[in-house]
Structures are given as C-alpha cells and as structure tokens.
PDB file of C-alpha atoms in Angstrom:
ATOM      1  CA  MET A   1     -21.170   3.053  20.925  1.00 60.00           C
ATOM      2  CA  ASN A   2     -18.247   5.085  22.258  1.00 73.00           C
ATOM      3  CA  PHE A   3     -16.640   4.604  25.637  1.00 85.00           C
ATOM      4  CA  PHE A   4     -15.665   7.678  27.627  1.00 92.00           C
ATOM      5  CA  ASN A   5     -12.286   9.372  27.254  1.00 93.00           C
ATOM      6  CA  VAL A   6     -10.167   9.929  30.377  1.00 94.00           C
ATOM      7  CA  GLN A   7      -8.777  13.219  29.056  1.00 94.00           C
ATOM      8  CA  ASP A   8     -12.299  14.599  28.779  1.00 95.00           C
ATOM      9  CA  GLU A   9     -12.770  13.922  32.485  1.00 96.00           C
ATOM     10  CA  PHE A  10     -10.043  16.421  33.399  1.00 96.00           C
ATOM     11  CA  LYS A  11     -11.982  19.131  31.546  1.00 94.00           C
ATOM     12  CA  LYS A  12     -15.244  18.051  33.176  1.00 94.00           C
ATOM     13  CA  ASN A  13     -13.896  17.805  36.726  1.00 95.00           C
ATOM     14  CA  PRO A  14     -11.479  20.488  37.988  1.00 95.00           C
ATOM     15  CA  GLU A  15     -10.923  18.443  41.173  1.00 95.00           C
ATOM     16  CA  LEU A  16      -9.410  15.620  39.136  1.00 96.00           C
ATOM     17  CA  ASN A  17      -5.628  15.881  38.868  1.00 95.00           C
ATOM     18  CA  GLU A  18      -2.803  13.694  37.660  1.00 96.00           C
ATOM     19  CA  GLU A  19      -0.885  13.901  40.949  1.00 97.00           C
ATOM     20  CA  ASP A  20      -3.675  12.192  42.897  1.00 97.00           C
ATOM     21  CA  LEU A  21      -4.154   9.590  40.170  1.00 97.00           C
ATOM     22  CA  ASN A  22      -0.429   8.834  40.303  1.00 97.00           C
ATOM     23  CA  HIS A  23      -0.719   8.397  44.072  1.00 97.00           C
ATOM     24  CA  LEU A  24      -3.506   5.856  43.544  1.00 97.00           C
ATOM     25  CA  ARG A  25      -1.583   4.062  40.790  1.00 96.00           C
ATOM     26  CA  GLU A  26       1.428   3.807  43.096  1.00 96.00           C
ATOM     27  CA  TRP A  27      -0.722   2.491  45.926  1.00 96.00           C
ATOM     28  CA  ILE A  28      -2.344  -0.134  43.670  1.00 96.00           C
ATOM     29  CA  SER A  29       1.075  -1.268  42.428  1.00 95.00           C
ATOM     30  CA  LYS A  30       1.915  -2.166  46.032  1.00 95.00           C
ATOM     31  CA  GLN A  31      -1.252  -4.236  46.516  1.00 93.00           C
ATOM     32  CA  PRO A  32      -0.356  -7.659  45.062  1.00 92.00           C
ATOM     33  CA  HIS A  33      -3.869  -8.986  45.677  1.00 91.00           C
ATOM     34  CA  LEU A  34      -5.485  -6.404  43.385  1.00 91.00           C
ATOM     35  CA  PRO A  35      -5.754  -6.764  39.602  1.00 91.00           C
ATOM     36  CA  LEU A  36      -4.706  -4.075  37.154  1.00 88.00           C
ATOM     37  CA  VAL A  37      -7.026  -1.099  37.567  1.00 91.00           C
ATOM     38  CA  THR A  38      -7.507   0.840  34.340  1.00 93.00           C
ATOM     39  CA  ASP A  39      -7.339   4.635  34.287  1.00 94.00           C
ATOM     40  CA  GLU A  40     -11.018   4.708  33.298  1.00 95.00           C
ATOM     41  CA  LEU A  41     -12.023   2.778  36.384  1.00 95.00           C
ATOM     42  CA  LEU A  42      -9.621   4.745  38.561  1.00 96.00           C
ATOM     43  CA  VAL A  43     -11.256   8.014  37.495  1.00 97.00           C
ATOM     44  CA  LEU A  44     -14.707   6.586  38.267  1.00 97.00           C
ATOM     45  CA  PHE A  45     -13.626   5.405  41.719  1.00 96.00           C
ATOM     46  CA  PHE A  46     -11.971   8.722  42.569  1.00 97.00           C
ATOM     47  CA  HIS A  47     -15.007  10.718  41.421  1.00 97.00           C
ATOM     48  CA  SER A  48     -17.418   8.434  43.297  1.00 96.00           C
ATOM     49  CA  CYS A  49     -15.525   9.219  46.526  1.00 96.00           C
ATOM     50  CA  PHE A  50     -15.564  12.981  45.899  1.00 96.00           C
ATOM     51  CA  TYR A  51     -11.825  12.999  45.154  1.00 97.00           C
ATOM     52  CA  ARG A  52     -10.786  11.817  48.626  1.00 97.00           C
ATOM     53  CA  LEU A  53      -7.831   9.456  48.464  1.00 97.00           C
ATOM     54  CA  GLU A  54      -8.372   7.210  51.482  1.00 96.00           C
ATOM     55  CA  PRO A  55     -12.101   6.540  50.850  1.00 95.00           C
ATOM     56  CA  THR A  56     -11.191   5.768  47.225  1.00 96.00           C
ATOM     57  CA  LYS A  57      -8.754   3.073  48.358  1.00 96.00           C
ATOM     58  CA  VAL A  58     -11.417   1.545  50.612  1.00 94.00           C
ATOM     59  CA  THR A  59     -13.928   1.515  47.750  1.00 94.00           C
ATOM     60  CA  ILE A  60     -11.441  -0.137  45.374  1.00 95.00           C
ATOM     61  CA  GLU A  61     -10.791  -2.852  47.969  1.00 94.00           C
ATOM     62  CA  SER A  62     -14.530  -3.361  48.535  1.00 92.00           C
ATOM     63  CA  TYR A  63     -15.283  -3.434  44.803  1.00 93.00           C
ATOM     64  CA  PHE A  64     -12.812  -6.190  43.977  1.00 93.00           C
ATOM     65  CA  THR A  65     -13.420  -8.121  47.194  1.00 91.00           C
ATOM     66  CA  LEU A  66     -17.145  -8.316  46.486  1.00 90.00           C
ATOM     67  CA  ARG A  67     -16.581  -9.282  42.857  1.00 88.00           C
ATOM     68  CA  THR A  68     -14.074 -11.960  43.763  1.00 88.00           C
ATOM     69  CA  HIS A  69     -16.122 -13.585  46.497  1.00 88.00           C
ATOM     70  CA  SER A  70     -19.458 -13.384  44.668  1.00 89.00           C
ATOM     71  CA  PRO A  71     -18.803 -15.262  41.415  1.00 89.00           C
ATOM     72  CA  GLU A  72     -22.524 -16.001  41.073  1.00 89.00           C
ATOM     73  CA  LEU A  73     -23.013 -12.236  40.586  1.00 88.00           C
ATOM     74  CA  PHE A  74     -19.917 -11.101  38.733  1.00 89.00           C
ATOM     75  CA  THR A  75     -18.873 -13.868  36.354  1.00 85.00           C
ATOM     76  CA  LYS A  76     -20.504 -15.093  33.127  1.00 85.00           C
ATOM     77  CA  ARG A  77     -21.932 -11.610  32.626  1.00 86.00           C
ATOM     78  CA  ASP A  78     -23.000 -12.135  29.061  1.00 84.00           C
ATOM     79  CA  THR A  79     -26.422 -12.168  27.430  1.00 81.00           C
ATOM     80  CA  ASP A  80     -25.363 -15.362  25.663  1.00 84.00           C
ATOM     81  CA  VAL A  81     -25.670 -17.014  29.088  1.00 88.00           C
ATOM     82  CA  LYS A  82     -29.225 -18.351  29.386  1.00 91.00           C
ATOM     83  CA  SER A  83     -29.797 -17.187  32.982  1.00 90.00           C
ATOM     84  CA  VAL A  84     -28.696 -13.644  32.135  1.00 90.00           C
ATOM     85  CA  LEU A  85     -30.851 -13.564  29.022  1.00 92.00           C
ATOM     86  CA  GLU A  86     -33.839 -14.724  31.089  1.00 93.00           C
ATOM     87  CA  ALA A  87     -33.177 -11.986  33.649  1.00 93.00           C
ATOM     88  CA  PHE A  88     -33.317  -9.322  30.944  1.00 93.00           C
ATOM     89  CA  LYS A  89     -36.473 -10.911  29.524  1.00 93.00           C
ATOM     90  CA  THR A  90     -38.085 -10.781  32.959  1.00 95.00           C
ATOM     91  CA  ILE A  91     -36.891  -7.415  34.282  1.00 95.00           C
ATOM     92  CA  SER A  92     -36.278  -4.258  32.244  1.00 94.00           C
ATOM     93  CA  PHE A  93     -33.468  -1.924  33.263  1.00 94.00           C
ATOM     94  CA  CYS A  94     -34.016   1.353  31.416  1.00 93.00           C
ATOM     95  CA  ALA A  95     -31.322   4.005  31.550  1.00 94.00           C
ATOM     96  CA  LEU A  96     -33.391   7.116  30.856  1.00 94.00           C
ATOM     97  CA  PRO A  97     -32.021   9.131  27.909  1.00 92.00           C
ATOM     98  CA  GLU A  98     -32.037  12.455  29.761  1.00 94.00           C
ATOM     99  CA  SER A  99     -30.298  13.386  32.991  1.00 95.00           C
ATOM    100  CA  THR A 100     -31.837  15.358  35.840  1.00 96.00           C
ATOM    101  CA  PRO A 101     -31.070  19.113  36.027  1.00 95.00           C
ATOM    102  CA  ASP A 102     -28.271  18.382  38.524  1.00 94.00           C
ATOM    103  CA  ASP A 103     -26.662  15.827  36.173  1.00 95.00           C
ATOM    104  CA  CYS A 104     -27.912  12.592  37.706  1.00 97.00           C
ATOM    105  CA  LYS A 105     -28.483   9.497  35.567  1.00 97.00           C
ATOM    106  CA  VAL A 106     -31.656   7.519  36.179  1.00 96.00           C
ATOM    107  CA  ILE A 107     -32.164   3.757  35.816  1.00 96.00           C
ATOM    108  CA  PHE A 108     -35.827   2.750  35.789  1.00 96.00           C
ATOM    109  CA  ILE A 109     -36.515  -0.894  36.670  1.00 96.00           C
ATOM    110  CA  TYR A 110     -39.803  -2.688  36.100  1.00 95.00           C
ATOM    111  CA  ALA A 111     -41.092  -6.224  35.539  1.00 94.00           C
ATOM    112  CA  LYS A 112     -41.861  -7.379  31.997  1.00 93.00           C
ATOM    113  CA  ARG A 113     -42.893 -10.810  33.290  1.00 94.00           C
ATOM    114  CA  VAL A 114     -44.402 -10.928  36.775  1.00 93.00           C
ATOM    115  CA  GLU A 115     -44.428 -14.664  37.528  1.00 95.00           C
ATOM    116  CA  ALA A 116     -42.522 -15.143  40.792  1.00 93.00           C
ATOM    117  CA  GLU A 117     -40.814 -18.346  39.620  1.00 93.00           C
ATOM    118  CA  LEU A 118     -39.056 -16.336  36.887  1.00 93.00           C
ATOM    119  CA  PHE A 119     -37.484 -13.950  39.387  1.00 93.00           C
ATOM    120  CA  VAL A 120     -33.961 -14.969  40.441  1.00 93.00           C
ATOM    121  CA  LEU A 121     -32.360 -12.361  42.682  1.00 92.00           C
ATOM    122  CA  ALA A 122     -28.757 -13.291  41.834  1.00 92.00           C
ATOM    123  CA  ASP A 123     -29.464 -12.893  38.110  1.00 93.00           C
ATOM    124  CA  PHE A 124     -31.294  -9.622  38.766  1.00 94.00           C
ATOM    125  CA  ILE A 125     -28.253  -8.203  40.606  1.00 92.00           C
ATOM    126  CA  LYS A 126     -25.940  -9.451  37.864  1.00 93.00           C
ATOM    127  CA  ALA A 127     -28.064  -7.803  35.156  1.00 94.00           C
ATOM    128  CA  LEU A 128     -28.272  -4.532  37.092  1.00 94.00           C
ATOM    129  CA  SER A 129     -24.498  -4.474  37.603  1.00 93.00           C
ATOM    130  CA  MET A 130     -24.029  -4.978  33.849  1.00 93.00           C
ATOM    131  CA  VAL A 131     -26.350  -2.059  33.066  1.00 93.00           C
ATOM    132  CA  ILE A 132     -24.613   0.219  35.575  1.00 94.00           C
ATOM    133  CA  ASP A 133     -21.188  -0.721  34.207  1.00 92.00           C
ATOM    134  CA  MET A 134     -22.316  -0.001  30.643  1.00 92.00           C
ATOM    135  CA  LEU A 135     -23.732   3.349  31.737  1.00 94.00           C
ATOM    136  CA  LEU A 136     -20.450   4.268  33.428  1.00 95.00           C
ATOM    137  CA  MET A 137     -18.313   3.110  30.512  1.00 93.00           C
ATOM    138  CA  THR A 138     -20.279   5.187  28.023  1.00 92.00           C
ATOM    139  CA  SER A 139     -21.020   8.273  30.147  1.00 94.00           C
ATOM    140  CA  GLY A 140     -17.941   8.629  32.320  1.00 96.00           C
ATOM    141  CA  THR A 141     -18.497  10.519  35.554  1.00 96.00           C
ATOM    142  CA  PHE A 142     -21.810  12.139  36.430  1.00 96.00           C
ATOM    143  CA  ASN A 143     -23.130  13.818  39.554  1.00 96.00           C
ATOM    144  CA  GLY A 144     -25.214  10.923  40.856  1.00 96.00           C
ATOM    145  CA  LEU A 145     -27.017   7.675  40.100  1.00 97.00           C
ATOM    146  CA  ILE A 146     -30.730   7.369  40.824  1.00 97.00           C
ATOM    147  CA  ILE A 147     -32.436   3.969  40.747  1.00 97.00           C
ATOM    148  CA  ILE A 148     -36.224   3.700  40.492  1.00 97.00           C
ATOM    149  CA  TYR A 149     -37.979   0.402  41.187  1.00 95.00           C
ATOM    150  CA  ASP A 150     -41.544  -0.064  40.016  1.00 95.00           C
ATOM    151  CA  MET A 151     -43.152  -2.652  42.319  1.00 93.00           C
ATOM    152  CA  LYS A 152     -46.168  -3.146  40.074  1.00 93.00           C
ATOM    153  CA  GLY A 153     -46.744  -6.895  39.798  1.00 92.00           C
ATOM    154  CA  PHE A 154     -44.491  -7.649  42.767  1.00 91.00           C
ATOM    155  CA  SER A 155     -46.149 -10.047  45.247  1.00 91.00           C
ATOM    156  CA  LEU A 156     -45.469 -11.876  48.490  1.00 91.00           C
ATOM    157  CA  SER A 157     -44.364 -14.815  46.356  1.00 92.00           C
ATOM    158  CA  HIS A 158     -41.491 -12.674  45.096  1.00 92.00           C
ATOM    159  CA  VAL A 159     -40.472 -11.799  48.662  1.00 89.00           C
ATOM    160  CA  GLY A 160     -40.119 -15.502  49.401  1.00 88.00           C
ATOM    161  CA  ARG A 161     -37.509 -15.753  46.626  1.00 90.00           C
ATOM    162  CA  LEU A 162     -35.215 -12.987  47.917  1.00 90.00           C
ATOM    163  CA  GLY A 163     -32.968 -14.843  50.389  1.00 87.00           C
ATOM    164  CA  ILE A 164     -31.169 -13.072  53.225  1.00 90.00           C
ATOM    165  CA  ASN A 165     -27.598 -13.812  52.081  1.00 91.00           C
ATOM    166  CA  MET A 166     -28.220 -12.550  48.559  1.00 90.00           C
ATOM    167  CA  MET A 167     -29.965  -9.429  49.878  1.00 91.00           C
ATOM    168  CA  LYS A 168     -26.921  -8.793  52.051  1.00 91.00           C
ATOM    169  CA  LYS A 169     -24.650  -8.981  48.994  1.00 91.00           C
ATOM    170  CA  TYR A 170     -26.996  -6.672  47.117  1.00 91.00           C
ATOM    171  CA  VAL A 171     -26.789  -4.059  49.882  1.00 92.00           C
ATOM    172  CA  TYR A 172     -22.988  -4.289  49.950  1.00 90.00           C
ATOM    173  CA  PHE A 173     -22.890  -3.906  46.172  1.00 89.00           C
ATOM    174  CA  LEU A 174     -24.916  -0.677  46.358  1.00 91.00           C
ATOM    175  CA  GLN A 175     -23.217   0.943  49.315  1.00 90.00           C
ATOM    176  CA  ASP A 176     -19.622  -0.307  49.196  1.00 86.00           C
ATOM    177  CA  GLY A 177     -18.757  -1.549  45.729  1.00 81.00           C
ATOM    178  CA  LEU A 178     -20.185   0.978  43.308  1.00 91.00           C
ATOM    179  CA  PRO A 179     -17.818   3.238  41.305  1.00 94.00           C
ATOM    180  CA  ALA A 180     -20.551   5.887  41.143  1.00 95.00           C
ATOM    181  CA  ARG A 181     -22.227   8.305  43.525  1.00 96.00           C
ATOM    182  CA  LEU A 182     -25.510   6.702  44.513  1.00 96.00           C
ATOM    183  CA  LYS A 183     -27.874   9.630  44.941  1.00 97.00           C
ATOM    184  CA  ALA A 184     -31.203   7.947  45.706  1.00 97.00           C
ATOM    185  CA  ILE A 185     -33.279   4.769  45.419  1.00 96.00           C
ATOM    186  CA  HIS A 186     -36.972   5.387  44.779  1.00 97.00           C
ATOM    187  CA  THR A 187     -39.716   2.771  44.867  1.00 95.00           C
ATOM    188  CA  ILE A 188     -42.979   3.532  43.085  1.00 96.00           C
ATOM    189  CA  ASN A 189     -46.240   1.577  43.298  1.00 94.00           C
ATOM    190  CA  THR A 190     -44.873   0.523  46.654  1.00 93.00           C
ATOM    191  CA  ALA A 191     -46.523  -2.628  48.006  1.00 89.00           C
ATOM    192  CA  PRO A 192     -47.752  -2.700  51.629  1.00 88.00           C
ATOM    193  CA  PHE A 193     -45.313  -5.508  52.430  1.00 88.00           C
ATOM    194  CA  ILE A 194     -42.264  -3.320  51.659  1.00 90.00           C
ATOM    195  CA  ASP A 195     -41.570  -3.348  55.420  1.00 87.00           C
ATOM    196  CA  MET A 196     -40.810  -7.073  55.176  1.00 87.00           C
ATOM    197  CA  ILE A 197     -38.123  -6.380  52.594  1.00 88.00           C
ATOM    198  CA  THR A 198     -36.743  -3.426  54.534  1.00 88.00           C
ATOM    199  CA  SER A 199     -36.475  -5.507  57.702  1.00 87.00           C
ATOM    200  CA  MET A 200     -34.359  -8.038  55.770  1.00 86.00           C
ATOM    201  CA  THR A 201     -31.900  -5.439  54.552  1.00 90.00           C
ATOM    202  CA  LYS A 202     -31.804  -2.833  57.321  1.00 88.00           C
ATOM    203  CA  PRO A 203     -29.289  -4.729  59.521  1.00 89.00           C
ATOM    204  CA  PHE A 204     -26.705  -4.481  56.715  1.00 90.00           C
ATOM    205  CA  MET A 205     -27.419  -0.901  55.678  1.00 92.00           C
ATOM    206  CA  LYS A 206     -25.298   2.033  56.647  1.00 92.00           C
ATOM    207  CA  LYS A 207     -27.158   5.139  57.764  1.00 93.00           C
ATOM    208  CA  GLU A 208     -26.058   6.901  54.554  1.00 93.00           C
ATOM    209  CA  LEU A 209     -27.915   4.347  52.441  1.00 93.00           C
ATOM    210  CA  THR A 210     -31.096   4.310  54.520  1.00 93.00           C
ATOM    211  CA  GLU A 211     -31.312   8.082  54.084  1.00 94.00           C
ATOM    212  CA  LYS A 212     -31.359   7.632  50.298  1.00 95.00           C
ATOM    213  CA  LEU A 213     -34.454   5.416  50.244  1.00 94.00           C
ATOM    214  CA  TYR A 214     -37.785   6.921  49.155  1.00 95.00           C
ATOM    215  CA  TYR A 215     -41.130   5.112  48.891  1.00 95.00           C
ATOM    216  CA  HIS A 216     -44.059   6.330  46.773  1.00 95.00           C
ATOM    217  CA  SER A 217     -47.417   4.623  47.253  1.00 90.00           C
ATOM    218  CA  THR A 218     -50.054   3.915  44.632  1.00 86.00           C
ATOM    219  CA  THR A 219     -52.281   6.496  46.343  1.00 86.00           C
ATOM    220  CA  ASP A 220     -49.772   9.286  45.608  1.00 86.00           C
ATOM    221  CA  PRO A 221     -48.123   8.389  42.279  1.00 83.00           C
ATOM    222  CA  GLU A 222     -47.198  12.014  41.549  1.00 90.00           C
ATOM    223  CA  SER A 223     -44.878  12.255  44.568  1.00 94.00           C
ATOM    224  CA  ILE A 224     -41.950  10.888  42.538  1.00 95.00           C
ATOM    225  CA  PHE A 225     -42.017  14.071  40.460  1.00 95.00           C
ATOM    226  CA  LYS A 226     -40.997  16.112  43.493  1.00 94.00           C
ATOM    227  CA  TYR A 227     -37.586  14.519  43.081  1.00 96.00           C
ATOM    228  CA  ILE A 228     -37.298  13.730  39.373  1.00 95.00           C
ATOM    229  CA  PRO A 229     -38.666  16.030  36.650  1.00 95.00           C
ATOM    230  CA  LYS A 230     -41.788  14.795  34.903  1.00 94.00           C
ATOM    231  CA  GLU A 231     -40.195  15.778  31.584  1.00 95.00           C
ATOM    232  CA  ILE A 232     -37.616  12.975  31.670  1.00 95.00           C
ATOM    233  CA  MET A 233     -39.842  10.221  33.107  1.00 94.00           C
ATOM    234  CA  PRO A 234     -41.560   7.630  30.865  1.00 93.00           C
ATOM    235  CA  ILE A 235     -45.137   8.389  29.863  1.00 92.00           C
ATOM    236  CA  GLU A 236     -46.268   4.995  31.191  1.00 90.00           C
ATOM    237  CA  ILE A 237     -45.828   6.223  34.766  1.00 89.00           C
ATOM    238  CA  GLY A 238     -47.270   9.683  34.239  1.00 90.00           C
ATOM    239  CA  GLY A 239     -44.205  11.434  32.909  1.00 91.00           C
ATOM    240  CA  SER A 240     -43.893  13.326  29.655  1.00 90.00           C
ATOM    241  CA  GLY A 241     -40.626  11.787  28.471  1.00 87.00           C
ATOM    242  CA  GLN A 242     -40.117   9.002  25.952  1.00 89.00           C
ATOM    243  CA  PRO A 243     -42.230   5.828  26.071  1.00 90.00           C
ATOM    244  CA  LEU A 244     -40.480   2.813  27.555  1.00 87.00           C
ATOM    245  CA  LYS A 245     -40.744   1.042  24.195  1.00 84.00           C
ATOM    246  CA  ASN A 246     -38.607   3.735  22.555  1.00 85.00           C
ATOM    247  CA  ILE A 247     -36.045   3.675  25.351  1.00 83.00           C
ATOM    248  CA  ASN A 248     -35.763  -0.102  25.181  1.00 78.00           C
ATOM    249  CA  GLU A 249     -35.254   0.061  21.415  1.00 71.00           C
ATOM    250  CA  GLU A 250     -32.463   2.636  21.867  1.00 59.00           C
ATOM    251  CA  GLU A 251     -30.737   0.320  24.304  1.00 55.00           C
ATOM    252  CA  ASN A 252     -30.511  -2.318  21.581  1.00 49.00           C
ATOM    253  CA  TYR A 253     -28.016  -0.137  19.716  1.00 38.00           C
ATOM    254  CA  ARG A 254     -24.702  -1.612  20.816  1.00 44.00           C
ATOM    255  CA  VAL A 255     -21.307  -2.090  19.281  1.00 40.00           C
ATOM    256  CA  ASP A 256     -20.651  -5.503  17.760  1.00 44.00           C
ATOM    257  CA  GLU A 257     -17.233  -6.237  19.231  1.00 43.00           C
ATOM    258  CA  GLN A 258     -16.747  -9.262  16.980  1.00 50.00           C
ATOM    259  CA  LYS A 259     -16.781  -6.928  13.960  1.00 49.00           C
ATOM    260  CA  ARG A 260     -14.441  -4.296  15.474  1.00 46.00           C
ATOM    261  CA  PRO A 261     -11.246  -3.855  13.407  1.00 50.00           C
ATOM    262  CA  GLY A 262      -8.358  -5.307  15.390  1.00 50.00           C
ATOM    263  CA  LYS A 263      -8.810  -6.920  18.772  1.00 51.00           C
ATOM    264  CA  PRO A 264     -12.357  -6.780  20.219  1.00 51.00           C
ATOM    265  CA  LYS A 265     -12.673  -4.760  23.420  1.00 51.00           C
ATOM    266  CA  THR A 266     -14.196  -6.508  26.410  1.00 52.00           C
ATOM    267  CA  GLU A 267     -15.606  -5.329  29.697  1.00 52.00           C
ATOM    268  CA  SER A 268     -12.387  -6.534  31.295  1.00 53.00           C
ATOM    269  CA  ASP A 269     -10.459  -3.912  29.326  1.00 55.00           C
ATOM    270  CA  TYR A 270     -12.218  -1.309  31.418  1.00 51.00           C
ATOM    271  CA  PHE A 271     -13.237  -3.067  34.621  1.00 54.00           C
ATOM    272  CA  GLY A 272     -10.514  -5.644  35.179  1.00 50.00           C
ATOM    273  CA  VAL A 273     -10.446  -9.402  34.740  1.00 40.00           C
ATOM    274  CA  GLU A 274     -13.317 -10.945  36.661  1.00 44.00           C
ATOM    275  CA  GLY A 275     -13.277 -14.144  38.628  1.00 37.00           C
ATOM    276  CA  SER A 276      -9.540 -14.702  38.386  1.00 33.00           C
ATOM    277  CA  PHE A 277      -8.120 -12.563  41.195  1.00 31.00           C
ATOM    278  CA  LYS A 278      -5.888 -13.941  43.890  1.00 34.00           C
ATOM    279  CA  THR A 279      -7.531 -14.656  47.230  1.00 35.00           C
ATOM    280  CA  LEU A 280      -7.865 -11.397  49.108  1.00 32.00           C
ATOM    281  CA  ASN A 281      -6.478 -11.215  52.623  1.00 33.00           C
ATOM    282  CA  LEU A 282      -7.818  -7.947  53.884  1.00 31.00           C
ATOM    283  CA  ASP A 283      -7.422  -6.633  57.413  1.00 29.00           C
TER     284      ASP A 283
END
C-alpha cells in the first residue's frame, strides 16, 4: 500500500504553495512544546483549514494537545494490542472504495457484535482514529470526510457505557483535532433514544458540528441517498455498491512493514511520535 506523495498535492491543490508551508514550518520550529510535524501532516492540516494560516496553527495545537492528554485514545494503536483487536472485531469501520461526486471519502461504521459489554467507547475512538489516519496517509487530501453510523443493534445498554468525559473527548477529536475537512455525520437506523446521546454531547459541540449531523430513521431508510449516491453505498443498506464483505476483504490488504527493505515505516513517520511529547502549556 502506497502512502501519498507531497509533490502530488501541489498539482492537486492550486491553493497549496511552498511559501505558506515555509511559514508554518518556521512557526512550528519556534514552538518547543510541539513535536516534529512532517510535511505530509502539514499539508493535511493546511488543507483541512482551507489554506488559512492562523486556523491551521490552532488545529495543529489542538491535534497534539488532545493526543498528548488522551493517552488512552492515542497510544498503543496497534492491532496486536488485545483491546484494539477486540474493538475491530466488535465494530467495523469500512472506508468505501468510491468517493462521492464532490470528492468526499465515506467511512461506514456498523456493529459486527452487538453485545453491550463488548462496546468500549475509548477503544472505539482509538480504532476510528486509526482508520481515519490510514485513509489520510494513503489518499492525501480530499474534499471532505463523511462518517455514517448504523445504529442497528444499538440499545439503551450501550448508552449506559458511553461516559460523559469520553464523549467530550470524542467531540473534541471530531471538531478540533482532525487533519481533514469533516463534511457530515449521518446516522442510519436511528434509535428513538438518540436524543439521550445528543444531550450528552451538545454542550461540547460547536455550532459548525451540530449543523453537520443528520439522522435517518428506520421508517425512511432511503433518505440517506439524498446525500450520498446509492451507487457507492453497500448493498446491505439498500445501495448498489460493493457488499460489505468485499470491502472488508479489501481492507485486509496492507503492507507488511516488517518485510519492507530497509527500515520499516511507522505511523510516527507520518503523524509524529505519540505519547512522548513535552507537557503542553497553552494559553
């Protein structure tokens, strides 16, 4: 699997220029609390903020602050870790093979095992962050990220396992610490008790995030196709795209870094060393 090339991003995005990147590099060099930020990650940050310098700096600060102070979410991100492996066995995170017509990538999330005791929110967030990072590393910039949650099998017992502090971190991750443009979050097969979940998260949500939330009930399952073409959606939910089984099998094709000639590449090569930053003292 190939990771994206920074030089290709200049061809893809006319707004991207070396002068602005140099400005950001210079700024980062004067921030002793920040780790080394790779050019790949810098391009993603800059694109996610629509090539505005000051918002990009804020996002970089938020990204590393969240990752530093939430080690339960952003360390030991490896499927060799039992809790992470269990998260992927319980919840499927499918990056759909095709983009939307306006170049948005779609991650479809559904439960493979519905027992509430198997659902651990911290591990779910960790697994999702790993999938998003892999998508960014392989695709480079794209117009927007769309997340679809399928609530089928989700019960009140699951709600009891959410936890207000972890939900707060999850909201901050989505709205402040994502090196991608979050376009929309759709929920299908929406359970009647969704209001309970919304009431937990709404106090932490910025208006911009609340405006990106869409709920589709079981009585109107076709409404999702007003936003996302039927052609790219899995057949299991009424689309005419690839079956989830095929998509999951495709996701198993990964590089084996231990067999790479020379030094194996790690996530840290692209996204910085995790869990070892200096304490951040932000104003």
